[in-house]
PDB file of C-alpha atoms in Angstrom:
ATOM      1  CA  MET A   1      23.964  24.427 -98.482  1.00 83.00           C
ATOM      2  CA  ARG A   2      26.740  26.833 -97.534  1.00 85.00           C
ATOM      3  CA  LEU A   3      26.980  29.348 -94.711  1.00 86.00           C
ATOM      4  CA  GLY A   4      28.769  32.545 -95.699  1.00 85.00           C
ATOM      5  CA  VAL A   5      30.877  34.584 -93.298  1.00 85.00           C
ATOM      6  CA  ASP A   6      28.201  37.297 -93.327  1.00 88.00           C
ATOM      7  CA  GLY A   7      25.581  34.967 -91.825  1.00 91.00           C
ATOM      8  CA  THR A   8      23.855  34.149 -95.108  1.00 91.00           C
ATOM      9  CA  LEU A   9      22.884  30.507 -95.564  1.00 90.00           C
ATOM     10  CA  TYR A  10      22.835  29.745 -99.275  1.00 87.00           C
ATOM     11  CA  LEU A  11      20.222  27.038 -99.712  1.00 84.00           C
ATOM     12  CA  CYS A  12      21.281  26.114-103.235  1.00 77.00           C
ATOM     13  CA  LEU A  13      24.501  27.108-104.949  1.00 70.00           C
ATOM     14  CA  GLY A  14      22.845  27.056-108.375  1.00 69.00           C
ATOM     15  CA  GLN A  15      19.949  29.327-107.373  1.00 74.00           C
ATOM     16  CA  ASP A  16      19.540  32.484-105.371  1.00 77.00           C
ATOM     17  CA  HIS A  17      17.643  30.948-102.442  1.00 82.00           C
ATOM     18  CA  ARG A  18      19.049  32.142 -99.119  1.00 89.00           C
ATOM     19  CA  TYR A  19      18.269  32.551 -95.440  1.00 94.00           C
ATOM     20  CA  GLU A  20      19.733  35.406 -93.427  1.00 95.00           C
ATOM     21  CA  PHE A  21      21.017  34.625 -89.922  1.00 95.00           C
ATOM     22  CA  ARG A  22      22.956  37.843 -89.241  1.00 95.00           C
ATOM     23  CA  GLU A  23      20.136  39.796 -87.588  1.00 95.00           C
ATOM     24  CA  LEU A  24      19.017  36.768 -85.573  1.00 95.00           C
ATOM     25  CA  LEU A  25      22.524  36.257 -84.231  1.00 94.00           C
ATOM     26  CA  ARG A  26      23.037  39.943 -83.501  1.00 95.00           C
ATOM     27  CA  SER A  27      19.744  40.105 -81.608  1.00 96.00           C
ATOM     28  CA  GLY A  28      20.929  37.388 -79.219  1.00 96.00           C
ATOM     29  CA  ILE A  29      18.714  34.543 -80.381  1.00 96.00           C
ATOM     30  CA  SER A  30      18.584  31.582 -77.994  1.00 97.00           C
ATOM     31  CA  ASP A  31      20.009  28.182 -78.909  1.00 96.00           C
ATOM     32  CA  ALA A  32      16.456  26.829 -79.234  1.00 97.00           C
ATOM     33  CA  GLY A  33      15.485  29.757 -81.456  1.00 97.00           C
ATOM     34  CA  LEU A  34      18.555  29.237 -83.622  1.00 95.00           C
ATOM     35  CA  LYS A  35      17.748  25.547 -83.985  1.00 96.00           C
ATOM     36  CA  GLU A  36      14.209  26.467 -85.058  1.00 97.00           C
ATOM     37  CA  ALA A  37      15.572  28.964 -87.612  1.00 96.00           C
ATOM     38  CA  VAL A  38      17.954  26.350 -89.053  1.00 95.00           C
ATOM     39  CA  LEU A  39      15.092  23.867 -89.412  1.00 95.00           C
ATOM     40  CA  GLU A  40      12.975  26.562 -91.073  1.00 95.00           C
ATOM     41  CA  ALA A  41      15.794  27.298 -93.519  1.00 93.00           C
ATOM     42  CA  ILE A  42      16.196  23.618 -94.361  1.00 91.00           C
ATOM     43  CA  CYS A  43      12.473  23.419 -95.166  1.00 92.00           C
ATOM     44  CA  LEU A  44      12.923  26.292 -97.642  1.00 88.00           C
ATOM     45  CA  LYS A  45      15.709  24.503 -99.518  1.00 85.00           C
ATOM     46  CA  PRO A  46      14.700  23.700-103.098  1.00 77.00           C
ATOM     47  CA  GLU A  47      14.062  20.014-103.705  1.00 76.00           C
ATOM     48  CA  ARG A  48      16.081  20.055-106.944  1.00 69.00           C
ATOM     49  CA  HIS A  49      18.806  22.200-108.411  1.00 62.00           C
ATOM     50  CA  GLU A  50      16.910  22.884-111.669  1.00 58.00           C
ATOM     51  CA  ILE A  51      20.145  24.217-113.178  1.00 55.00           C
ATOM     52  CA  ARG A  52      19.411  22.899-116.661  1.00 58.00           C
ATOM     53  CA  GLU A  53      15.813  24.135-116.642  1.00 57.00           C
ATOM     54  CA  SER A  54      16.654  27.609-115.347  1.00 55.00           C
ATOM     55  CA  ARG A  55      17.154  30.411-117.840  1.00 58.00           C
ATOM     56  CA  GLU A  56      18.967  32.506-115.281  1.00 61.00           C
ATOM     57  CA  LYS A  57      22.372  31.186-114.236  1.00 59.00           C
ATOM     58  CA  ILE A  58      23.846  32.055-110.870  1.00 60.00           C
ATOM     59  CA  VAL A  59      27.608  32.452-110.960  1.00 62.00           C
ATOM     60  CA  ARG A  60      28.894  32.031-107.425  1.00 60.00           C
ATOM     61  CA  LEU A  61      32.393  30.830-106.657  1.00 60.00           C
ATOM     62  CA  MET A  62      32.656  28.344-103.806  1.00 61.00           C
ATOM     63  CA  SER A  63      35.474  30.394-102.232  1.00 62.00           C
ATOM     64  CA  THR A  64      33.211  33.445-101.968  1.00 62.00           C
ATOM     65  CA  THR A  65      30.325  31.402-100.576  1.00 63.00           C
ATOM     66  CA  GLY A  66      32.174  29.611 -97.804  1.00 59.00           C
ATOM     67  CA  GLY A  67      32.950  26.328 -99.535  1.00 53.00           C
TER      68      GLY A  67
END
């Protein structure tokens, strides 16, 4: 997982799964609420990369993703 500078948490670098934190942070989410959101995002993370099985390839450079 990688957190981009725009508040997007990329759940898998080989797929387009993501979780947006920007609006939560801008709305003044509490620490407890942020922790809950992080746990929710982790639960959404794909179990496998499935890069070989996927017909659609995601091209995302680590430097543009926050890695």
